[in-house]
XYZ file of C-alpha atoms in Angstrom:
671
model
C 9.158 40.654 -25.513
C 11.330 39.073 -22.814
C 12.428 35.529 -23.522
C 11.339 32.987 -20.938
C 12.947 29.679 -20.031
C 10.540 28.090 -22.489
C 11.803 30.188 -25.398
C 15.476 29.645 -24.602
C 14.898 25.912 -24.357
C 13.067 25.752 -27.682
C 15.764 27.768 -29.446
C 18.375 25.416 -28.044
C 16.480 22.261 -28.934
C 15.654 23.278 -32.470
C 19.381 23.554 -33.123
C 19.955 19.957 -32.045
C 19.790 16.932 -34.330
C 17.550 14.080 -33.248
C 19.538 11.642 -31.100
C 16.980 8.850 -31.422
C 18.657 6.784 -34.070
C 16.614 3.694 -33.296
C 13.173 5.191 -33.881
C 11.502 7.524 -36.335
C 9.550 10.356 -34.759
C 7.888 13.500 -36.067
C 9.723 16.804 -35.814
C 7.375 17.912 -33.043
C 7.873 14.581 -31.324
C 11.616 15.185 -31.380
C 11.143 18.645 -29.857
C 8.978 17.240 -27.047
C 11.427 14.442 -26.317
C 14.369 16.836 -26.353
C 12.543 19.117 -23.910
C 11.941 16.144 -21.670
C 15.574 15.135 -22.001
C 16.605 18.662 -20.975
C 14.607 18.111 -17.769
C 16.294 14.770 -17.100
C 19.690 16.382 -17.594
C 18.995 18.658 -14.616
C 19.328 15.669 -12.307
C 22.523 15.815 -10.302
C 24.239 13.082 -8.320
C 26.466 12.654 -5.304
C 29.738 10.988 -6.190
C 29.853 8.958 -2.992
C 26.466 7.478 -3.906
C 27.728 6.649 -7.382
C 30.858 5.054 -5.920
C 28.772 2.868 -3.608
C 26.561 1.769 -6.485
C 29.547 0.976 -8.686
C 31.418 -0.887 -5.918
C 28.441 -3.099 -5.101
C 27.785 -4.137 -8.688
C 28.690 -7.669 -9.745
C 29.605 -7.615 -13.433
C 29.531 -11.390 -13.657
C 25.830 -11.548 -12.764
C 24.546 -8.089 -13.667
C 23.155 -7.722 -10.131
C 23.923 -5.643 -7.069
C 25.364 -7.671 -4.231
C 23.341 -5.944 -1.507
C 19.889 -6.381 -3.089
C 17.474 -9.221 -2.398
C 16.145 -10.349 -5.766
C 13.683 -12.708 -4.088
C 12.092 -9.807 -2.203
C 8.280 -9.839 -2.389
C 7.370 -6.677 -0.423
C 4.848 -4.388 -2.117
C 6.795 -1.306 -1.031
C 10.566 -0.901 -1.042
C 10.851 -3.810 -3.513
C 14.558 -4.484 -4.122
C 14.258 -5.284 -7.873
C 12.839 -1.766 -8.272
C 15.962 -0.421 -6.557
C 17.982 -2.231 -9.243
C 16.285 -0.120 -11.917
C 16.507 3.087 -9.886
C 20.264 2.586 -9.604
C 20.516 2.106 -13.341
C 18.762 5.448 -13.879
C 20.961 7.116 -11.274
C 24.065 6.018 -13.173
C 22.530 7.525 -16.324
C 22.228 10.867 -14.525
C 25.813 10.557 -13.297
C 27.070 9.999 -16.843
C 25.657 13.391 -17.873
C 26.344 15.352 -14.676
C 29.145 17.744 -15.610
C 29.945 18.328 -11.938
C 30.460 14.639 -11.238
C 33.764 12.805 -11.317
C 31.881 10.167 -13.326
C 30.896 12.543 -16.132
C 31.065 10.692 -19.469
C 32.730 7.719 -17.728
C 32.210 4.726 -20.039
C 32.356 2.272 -17.144
C 28.917 3.554 -16.154
C 27.520 2.714 -19.593
C 28.993 -0.763 -19.268
C 27.376 -1.288 -15.863
C 24.064 0.110 -17.130
C 23.996 -2.316 -20.039
C 24.962 -5.285 -17.866
C 22.285 -4.390 -15.302
C 19.684 -4.051 -18.050
C 20.792 -7.375 -19.566
C 19.998 -9.055 -16.281
C 16.808 -7.247 -15.283
C 15.079 -7.230 -18.672
C 15.639 -10.956 -19.130
C 14.492 -12.087 -15.671
C 10.861 -10.927 -15.850
C 10.688 -9.762 -12.235
C 7.122 -9.210 -11.067
C 5.534 -7.553 -8.048
C 1.909 -7.785 -6.917
C 1.840 -3.994 -6.548
C 0.735 -2.480 -9.856
C 2.608 0.788 -9.313
C 6.218 -0.347 -9.809
C 5.224 -2.617 -12.687
C 3.212 -0.011 -14.591
C 4.609 3.342 -13.462
C 7.960 3.633 -11.710
C 9.876 0.878 -13.500
C 8.717 1.723 -17.050
C 9.367 5.416 -16.336
C 12.914 4.726 -15.128
C 13.616 2.472 -18.098
C 12.284 5.045 -20.561
C 14.306 7.790 -18.882
C 17.462 5.717 -19.285
C 16.677 5.118 -22.948
C 15.887 8.780 -23.590
C 19.096 9.898 -21.900
C 21.529 7.386 -23.354
C 19.991 6.665 -26.757
C 22.258 4.410 -28.823
C 24.776 4.041 -25.987
C 22.408 1.341 -24.792
C 22.812 -1.884 -26.716
C 20.264 -2.432 -29.448
C 18.891 -5.465 -27.611
C 18.414 -3.541 -24.372
C 16.866 -0.586 -26.159
C 14.366 -2.835 -27.889
C 13.619 -4.697 -24.657
C 12.909 -1.370 -22.927
C 10.468 -0.446 -25.689
C 8.835 -3.883 -25.453
C 8.491 -3.500 -21.673
C 7.029 0.013 -21.949
C 4.622 -1.038 -24.699
C 2.709 -3.129 -22.158
C 1.677 -0.068 -20.118
C -2.034 0.648 -20.447
C -3.905 3.809 -19.458
C -6.534 3.119 -16.835
C -7.292 4.168 -13.225
C -7.878 7.846 -12.387
C -6.253 11.014 -11.067
C -2.509 10.979 -10.554
C -2.418 7.248 -11.309
C -3.896 7.773 -14.765
C -1.546 10.630 -15.592
C 1.475 8.586 -14.463
C 0.416 5.809 -16.816
C -0.370 8.205 -19.669
C 3.015 9.877 -19.240
C 4.751 6.552 -19.816
C 2.568 5.806 -22.844
C 3.240 9.286 -24.258
C 7.019 8.996 -24.121
C 6.949 5.453 -25.438
C 4.751 6.575 -28.340
C 7.087 9.465 -29.162
C 10.096 7.147 -29.102
C 8.534 4.752 -31.613
C 6.960 7.516 -33.695
C 3.340 6.511 -33.020
C 1.583 9.875 -33.270
C -1.908 8.459 -32.798
C -0.892 6.747 -29.573
C 0.737 9.964 -28.367
C -2.445 11.931 -29.116
C -4.529 9.343 -27.283
C -2.308 9.629 -24.196
C -2.474 13.432 -24.273
C -6.254 13.375 -24.686
C -6.593 11.252 -21.549
C -4.284 13.593 -19.623
C -6.314 16.609 -20.756
C -9.544 14.921 -19.711
C -8.113 14.110 -16.269
C -7.162 17.738 -15.552
C -10.565 18.807 -14.312
C -12.417 20.032 -11.238
C -14.585 17.738 -9.168
C -13.552 14.273 -10.319
C -13.866 11.512 -7.698
C -10.078 11.250 -7.698
C -8.478 14.611 -8.328
C -8.802 18.360 -7.759
C -11.942 19.348 -5.867
C -13.983 22.551 -6.133
C -12.106 24.079 -3.189
C -8.722 23.092 -4.720
C -8.075 20.354 -2.224
C -7.227 16.938 -3.672
C -8.950 13.577 -3.276
C -7.345 10.224 -3.891
C -8.602 6.774 -2.943
C -12.138 8.171 -2.726
C -12.991 11.090 -0.378
C -9.604 11.298 1.283
C -7.317 14.344 1.416
C -4.006 13.588 -0.339
C -2.795 17.100 -1.145
C 0.978 16.674 -1.243
C 1.180 12.924 -1.783
C -0.930 12.027 -4.792
C -1.948 15.650 -5.358
C 1.678 16.744 -5.379
C 2.544 14.053 -7.899
C -0.477 15.028 -9.994
C 0.611 18.666 -10.133
C 4.264 17.859 -10.698
C 3.722 15.551 -13.631
C 0.875 17.580 -15.180
C 2.857 20.842 -15.047
C 5.884 19.142 -16.551
C 3.854 17.565 -19.367
C 2.165 20.913 -20.062
C 5.598 22.531 -20.310
C 6.911 19.788 -22.612
C 3.966 20.114 -24.978
C 3.799 23.913 -24.971
C 4.573 25.519 -28.325
C 3.538 22.433 -30.290
C 0.253 21.297 -31.787
C -0.042 18.915 -28.817
C -0.192 21.799 -26.295
C -2.702 21.586 -23.435
C -5.732 23.923 -23.675
C -5.320 27.128 -21.664
C -8.237 26.290 -19.373
C -6.385 23.165 -18.256
C -3.252 25.186 -17.464
C -5.476 27.578 -15.486
C -6.759 24.679 -13.373
C -3.188 23.675 -12.537
C -2.320 27.277 -11.669
C -5.269 27.610 -9.296
C -4.530 24.230 -7.757
C -1.086 25.586 -6.883
C -2.054 29.083 -5.741
C -5.442 28.423 -4.105
C -4.813 24.922 -2.815
C -1.200 23.884 -2.374
C 0.150 27.204 -1.127
C -2.489 27.384 1.598
C -1.673 23.905 2.921
C 2.044 24.472 3.428
C 4.459 26.802 5.120
C 7.288 27.186 2.660
C 8.715 23.795 1.791
C 7.102 22.107 4.814
C 3.639 20.740 5.431
C 1.811 18.732 8.123
C 0.690 15.074 8.288
C -3.003 15.490 7.275
C -2.055 16.809 3.847
C -0.098 13.665 2.930
C -2.137 10.988 4.699
C -0.267 7.680 5.126
C 2.831 9.158 3.474
C 3.631 10.854 6.802
C 5.106 7.485 7.827
C 7.840 7.952 5.189
C 11.104 9.680 5.970
C 11.429 13.321 4.928
C 7.838 13.359 3.603
C 6.833 16.568 5.409
C 9.363 18.515 3.361
C 7.847 17.442 0.061
C 5.393 20.211 -0.821
C 5.897 21.729 -4.276
C 9.184 21.700 -6.146
C 10.814 24.839 -7.482
C 10.890 23.156 -10.881
C 7.104 22.687 -10.870
C 6.510 26.334 -9.955
C 8.859 27.428 -12.740
C 7.036 25.245 -15.262
C 3.744 26.943 -14.407
C 5.330 30.380 -14.271
C 6.728 29.786 -17.753
C 3.294 28.751 -18.998
C 1.660 31.839 -17.451
C 3.988 34.748 -18.339
C 1.255 37.382 -17.907
C 0.775 36.563 -14.221
C 4.223 36.218 -12.571
C 3.454 37.594 -9.067
C 2.036 34.498 -7.326
C 4.792 32.269 -8.687
C 7.490 34.664 -7.524
C 5.962 34.723 -4.032
C 5.786 30.930 -3.906
C 9.379 30.611 -5.135
C 10.496 32.987 -2.377
C 8.441 30.997 0.107
C 10.219 27.791 -0.914
C 13.690 29.295 -0.546
C 13.438 31.916 2.201
C 14.280 31.212 5.860
C 11.044 33.063 6.683
C 8.461 31.660 4.269
C 6.130 34.059 2.506
C 2.613 32.729 2.950
C -0.842 33.950 2.068
C -2.380 35.770 5.021
C -5.554 34.819 6.852
C -7.685 31.684 6.915
C -8.783 29.307 4.170
C -11.539 26.746 4.712
C -11.534 23.634 2.543
C -15.076 22.326 2.795
C -14.516 19.278 0.593
C -11.624 17.961 2.669
C -12.500 19.138 6.180
C -9.377 21.183 6.772
C -8.892 24.796 7.886
C -5.553 26.536 7.399
C -4.476 29.897 8.774
C -1.303 31.894 8.097
C 0.211 34.948 9.686
C 3.653 36.381 9.082
C 5.291 34.326 11.840
C 3.205 31.190 12.103
C 0.741 28.816 10.478
C -2.116 26.754 11.946
C -3.710 23.637 10.449
C -6.920 22.028 11.749
C -8.054 18.698 10.275
C -11.446 17.222 11.022
C -13.347 14.198 9.742
C -17.015 14.368 8.822
C -19.166 11.609 7.382
C -18.325 13.081 3.967
C -14.613 12.271 4.325
C -12.639 9.077 4.857
C -10.043 8.285 7.560
C -6.328 8.146 6.884
C -5.069 5.052 5.095
C -3.051 2.301 6.716
C -2.182 0.086 3.754
C 0.876 -1.510 2.158
C 2.509 -1.682 5.583
C 2.465 2.116 5.939
C 1.037 4.289 8.731
C 0.482 1.257 10.926
C -0.332 3.318 14.039
C -2.397 6.082 12.453
C -5.956 4.966 13.199
C -6.766 8.246 15.040
C -5.144 10.493 12.431
C -7.074 13.542 11.207
C -9.808 13.242 13.822
C -9.655 16.792 15.154
C -5.882 17.210 14.854
C -4.179 20.610 15.056
C -0.665 21.538 13.920
C 1.437 24.672 14.336
C 4.368 25.655 12.131
C 6.853 28.468 12.452
C 10.106 27.227 10.918
C 8.416 24.159 9.424
C 10.482 21.585 11.301
C 8.148 21.201 14.284
C 6.955 17.730 13.159
C 9.615 16.886 10.591
C 10.556 13.191 10.862
C 8.907 13.046 14.296
C 6.197 10.496 13.470
C 7.920 7.337 14.853
C 8.454 9.103 18.178
C 4.834 10.151 18.677
C 2.516 8.747 21.276
C -0.222 7.980 18.734
C -2.965 8.199 21.370
C -2.050 11.850 21.901
C -1.883 13.203 18.367
C -1.884 17.029 18.357
C -5.378 18.296 19.133
C -6.821 14.833 19.796
C -8.939 14.182 22.886
C -8.304 10.646 24.127
C -9.847 8.536 26.850
C -8.682 5.085 27.915
C -10.159 2.099 26.039
C -10.761 4.183 22.896
C -10.627 1.983 19.804
C -12.537 3.927 17.152
C -14.519 7.069 16.409
C -17.736 8.116 14.693
C -17.953 10.692 11.929
C -20.911 13.094 11.903
C -22.352 15.568 9.361
C -22.056 18.688 11.546
C -18.312 18.953 11.042
C -16.520 21.400 8.770
C -15.019 24.869 8.432
C -15.643 28.412 7.242
C -13.401 31.385 6.493
C -14.109 35.073 5.907
C -12.344 38.407 6.450
C -9.056 36.802 7.494
C -10.687 34.597 10.133
C -11.534 30.911 10.294
C -13.953 28.661 12.168
C -13.728 24.876 12.363
C -16.310 22.646 14.008
C -16.462 18.986 14.961
C -19.173 16.808 16.440
C -16.792 14.536 18.325
C -17.443 10.931 19.435
C -15.126 8.082 20.470
C -16.019 4.394 20.872
C -14.610 1.468 22.839
C -13.899 -1.989 21.393
C -17.542 -3.025 21.828
C -18.858 -0.067 19.861
C -20.126 1.743 22.930
C -19.677 5.492 23.290
C -16.551 6.226 25.297
C -16.545 10.004 24.955
C -18.464 12.748 23.187
C -17.923 16.481 22.910
C -18.620 19.563 20.843
C -15.395 21.067 19.514
C -14.725 24.347 17.775
C -11.604 26.228 16.754
C -11.256 29.913 15.841
C -8.228 31.286 13.950
C -7.466 34.983 13.749
C -4.259 37.018 13.449
C -1.631 35.093 15.484
C -3.890 32.875 17.586
C -6.058 29.759 17.519
C -8.671 29.474 20.275
C -10.244 26.070 20.878
C -13.463 25.377 22.765
C -14.666 22.028 24.056
C -18.199 21.890 25.435
C -20.610 19.217 26.597
C -17.709 16.827 27.240
C -19.080 13.488 28.433
C -16.938 10.449 29.190
C -17.951 6.977 30.325
C -14.308 5.987 30.815
C -13.176 8.598 33.308
C -10.742 11.428 32.791
C -9.810 12.347 29.207
C -6.626 13.939 27.880
C -6.528 16.567 25.153
C -3.129 16.984 23.557
C -2.632 20.620 22.620
C 0.411 19.695 20.564
C 3.044 16.987 20.144
C 6.034 18.499 18.418
C 9.799 18.417 18.464
C 11.097 19.584 21.841
C 13.433 22.358 20.731
C 15.111 24.473 23.382
C 13.800 25.810 26.666
C 10.272 25.254 27.895
C 9.159 28.064 30.209
C 6.115 29.200 32.151
C 6.538 32.560 33.851
C 9.427 32.173 36.283
C 9.518 28.400 35.836
C 11.915 26.679 33.455
C 11.643 22.982 32.544
C 15.040 21.950 31.152
C 14.814 18.178 31.602
C 12.474 15.304 30.767
C 9.475 14.986 33.037
C 5.775 15.592 33.520
C 5.043 19.072 34.891
C 1.832 20.549 36.323
C 1.328 24.120 35.124
C -2.348 24.508 36.076
C -1.619 27.441 38.374
C 0.477 29.259 35.789
C -2.069 28.522 33.037
C 0.352 28.833 30.123
C 3.643 27.556 28.718
C 6.035 28.958 26.111
C 8.088 26.833 23.730
C 9.858 27.477 20.424
C 7.899 30.576 19.436
C 4.472 29.310 20.506
C 2.437 29.995 23.621
C -0.139 27.492 24.923
C -2.625 28.623 27.546
C -5.900 27.935 29.332
C -7.767 29.558 32.216
C -10.446 26.862 32.464
C -8.526 23.587 32.420
C -9.092 21.216 35.344
C -5.453 20.162 34.941
C -2.946 21.717 32.556
C 0.380 19.960 32.138
C 3.362 19.553 29.873
C 5.216 16.307 29.230
C 8.820 16.442 28.012
C 10.371 13.160 26.934
C 13.367 11.706 25.152
C 11.585 8.996 23.177
C 13.177 5.941 21.636
C 11.610 4.480 18.492
C 12.274 3.114 15.012
C 10.766 4.044 11.658
C 10.039 0.350 11.251
C 7.426 0.760 14.002
C 5.160 2.682 11.623
C 6.277 1.637 8.125
C 7.270 -1.827 6.906
C 9.647 -0.205 4.415
C 12.028 0.467 7.318
C 11.659 -2.856 9.096
C 14.779 -3.882 10.952
C 16.119 -0.353 11.337
C 17.784 0.315 14.667
C 15.884 2.598 17.079
C 16.962 6.177 17.654
C 15.847 8.963 19.986
C 14.129 12.311 19.672
C 12.890 14.836 22.194
C 9.137 15.385 22.270
C 7.137 18.336 23.634
C 3.538 17.531 24.646
C 1.320 20.084 26.442
C -2.032 18.640 27.528
C -5.279 19.263 29.384
C -7.083 16.682 31.531
C -10.864 16.810 32.038
C -13.573 14.313 32.878
C -16.679 16.346 31.936
C -18.046 19.863 31.413
C -16.492 22.621 29.262
C -13.040 24.132 28.779
C -11.099 26.261 26.335
C -7.467 26.888 25.424
C -5.408 28.831 22.943
C -2.213 28.467 20.920
C -0.473 31.594 19.613
C 2.731 32.352 17.770
C 4.566 34.962 19.850
C 8.103 36.361 19.633
C 9.161 36.019 23.288
C 8.414 34.794 26.788
C 7.353 38.315 27.734
C 4.909 38.456 24.833
C 3.492 35.097 25.895
C 2.949 36.390 29.431
C 1.321 39.585 28.182
C -1.012 37.656 25.880
C -2.132 35.394 28.695
C -2.753 38.299 31.042
C -4.440 40.474 28.413
C -5.899 38.401 25.560
C -7.393 40.344 22.663
C -10.515 38.184 22.640
C -13.393 37.325 24.950
C -15.293 34.068 25.076
C -18.981 34.945 24.960
C -20.271 31.411 25.434
C -18.937 27.864 25.616
C -21.993 25.698 26.217
C -23.853 22.790 24.676
C -26.044 25.349 22.843
C -23.561 27.988 21.717
C -19.828 28.482 21.349
C -18.967 32.089 20.522
C -16.017 34.460 20.706
C -15.517 38.201 20.227
C -12.256 39.950 19.334
C -11.253 43.437 20.381
C -11.776 44.828 16.878
C -15.423 43.736 16.916
C -15.228 40.532 14.862
C -17.446 37.822 16.327
C -17.545 34.139 15.395
C -19.509 31.243 16.750
C -21.251 27.913 16.481
C -24.957 27.445 17.143
C -25.323 23.803 18.126
C -28.963 23.867 19.172
C -31.493 24.802 16.475
C -34.772 26.651 17.052
C -33.496 28.258 20.231
C -32.882 31.983 20.633
C -29.194 32.790 21.176
C -27.668 36.045 22.387
C -24.388 36.696 20.541
C -22.972 40.106 21.425
C -25.543 42.597 20.183
C -27.206 39.986 18.008
C -30.155 37.805 18.872
C -30.083 34.783 16.590
C -32.294 31.759 15.978
C -31.533 29.156 13.318
C -33.612 26.173 12.258
C -30.461 24.079 11.773
C -27.059 24.036 13.531
C -24.805 26.662 11.903
C -21.478 28.383 12.343
C -20.770 31.991 11.433
C -18.370 34.930 11.255
C -19.670 38.461 11.870
C -17.550 41.330 10.541
C -18.093 44.760 9.020
C -19.186 43.004 5.821
C -22.087 41.305 7.542
C -22.779 37.779 8.757
C -21.118 34.938 6.825
C -22.609 31.608 7.773
C -23.041 28.005 6.686
C -23.908 24.533 7.817
C -21.877 21.657 6.353
C -24.635 19.054 6.150
C -25.402 18.434 2.433
C -29.052 17.973 3.367
C -29.265 21.649 4.347
C -29.098 23.326 0.947
C -31.458 25.970 2.297
C -32.206 27.020 5.861
C -33.784 29.868 7.807
C -32.167 32.193 10.313
C -33.664 35.037 12.322
C -31.339 37.904 13.284
C -32.627 40.617 15.640
C -36.196 39.700 14.779
C -35.768 39.634 10.998
C -36.144 36.257 9.297
C -33.916 35.313 6.342
C -33.982 32.337 4.031
C -30.402 31.287 3.280
C -29.273 29.547 0.129
C -26.319 27.660 1.510
C -22.920 28.102 -0.131
C -21.051 25.097 1.224
C -17.679 26.154 -0.157
C -17.482 29.759 1.011
C -20.501 30.359 3.226
C -23.338 32.747 2.482
C -22.951 36.456 3.264
C -25.931 38.115 4.935
C -25.233 41.876 4.717
C -26.417 44.173 7.489
């Protein structure tokens, strides 16, 4: 049998004496703590960062000269930074590649900083630093340094960590339980350790109000998609704890490890392209720097791979996806009914469509974060090729023209409706949205019926029954980083400006082609936008503005119907060919029916009007509720997202069928 990382680590650890001279723990407790310590020892540092931290430290006070110890912000709290720096110096002390490796001056600074912080009783009104991040950092320092910390500081760390209680739910609960677990192991309290593990085990489940959903999307703060923010933290810490406990009597049950594996392979992987993701999957965290690059860590994948040695293939693919210049993704479409998102991947591009129904909640704007994101997730579409299309672009957005959003002047809010959702089958996806905007007085400003169809390398969008009381509306097809030439046939747009491309009908930029043959006005806006991160997140208040180039193709319409497409294509010539000879045909784009047929015979559509006979290709269809469907060689896969429609009737070519609705995957009606 081949030895895995787990086996090598255990062999190594069992040869080590316990380094916890200040506490008595069980033998298994020592093994778990040593495994955790082996993880902490993987942290590396940058010597220039260490030098800056050392230079700014005041030994006479035990404080850093550049921190505000009277700070009261809930996020970016400076006293928390004090503790983070202490931990960072602990990592530096053990980093063999650092010039500060085993440098005793670091231990001196660490002890002086702990002397100050642990005796000042700093408090923040945000529970998270007080219960999670600060106790975790303190425990990590104690676990790393052991008796190099003064006895008084060590005991004060234990006293501080002893106050952590396990409550809340989801990632929050597991964060708290993780702190309680390591505290309990340090003091040799086996019963407390078992209690913490039991709560972690109970929290790794499917369908909890805060946690992994049946479609492997992730809810946090009620019915709100938080896949790579709280969900990422949930997976990271749960996989690490499972790895720590593996091989001991405390090990997690296999069914819990299986849930984590499926969360990674059937949820996370489908909502990312390599190491990059898009704003809807991280909610308000998109207003944080570098957040779109935080999908799943290589370490987390390796933990799960080590725990699942009989099934290495998906982990190896994900690891390649995280490290390859051309990410390896799953192919086809995946509909996430619980979180109103449809994702689609082909070899050279990925599409993401995020809707909001009355079953889901809008993006958060709390703790000074995401201050401009009130229209986020309301019919937004994103397109990734190299993953950097939206990376750190959020401050430079025009937030009225989020990708895919249809905006009309005086819009202040929107309404969420039940006939909104998505479906996937046979490599294809359909997303639907009953779309309605309001003005400041609560009056309808705009309404429309929207649908999106993903297949192979293209997304086709249809907008029908568009009605506006505020005049002409603007639909942003995209709003991404302006990278390189923007071209439309013989035209090249090398400088900032607003260009009319209605006659051309398409534009090519950075591997994507955007086109429409029915737009009243089709344009592209290129700008060099000046903004500051402090404009969208209080954490960065006071930061000087900077500039980024923004690419924004758009369509203007005041009423009626239109359609457009976005495709990943390898060249300008391919973009031209696709526009001249698309491999699909729009069968209908009306208030009753939106339907499309592809050259290989696949048909997909949305029946908006119930109890009315619809002609869809060779099918004649009548449904007693609004539905959307995909017709392939397998048959007709269909659903309606309204929870009230657990069963419905549909008549196809004169034959009536009673459908038991499968909300997650749709119901297949074979022919």
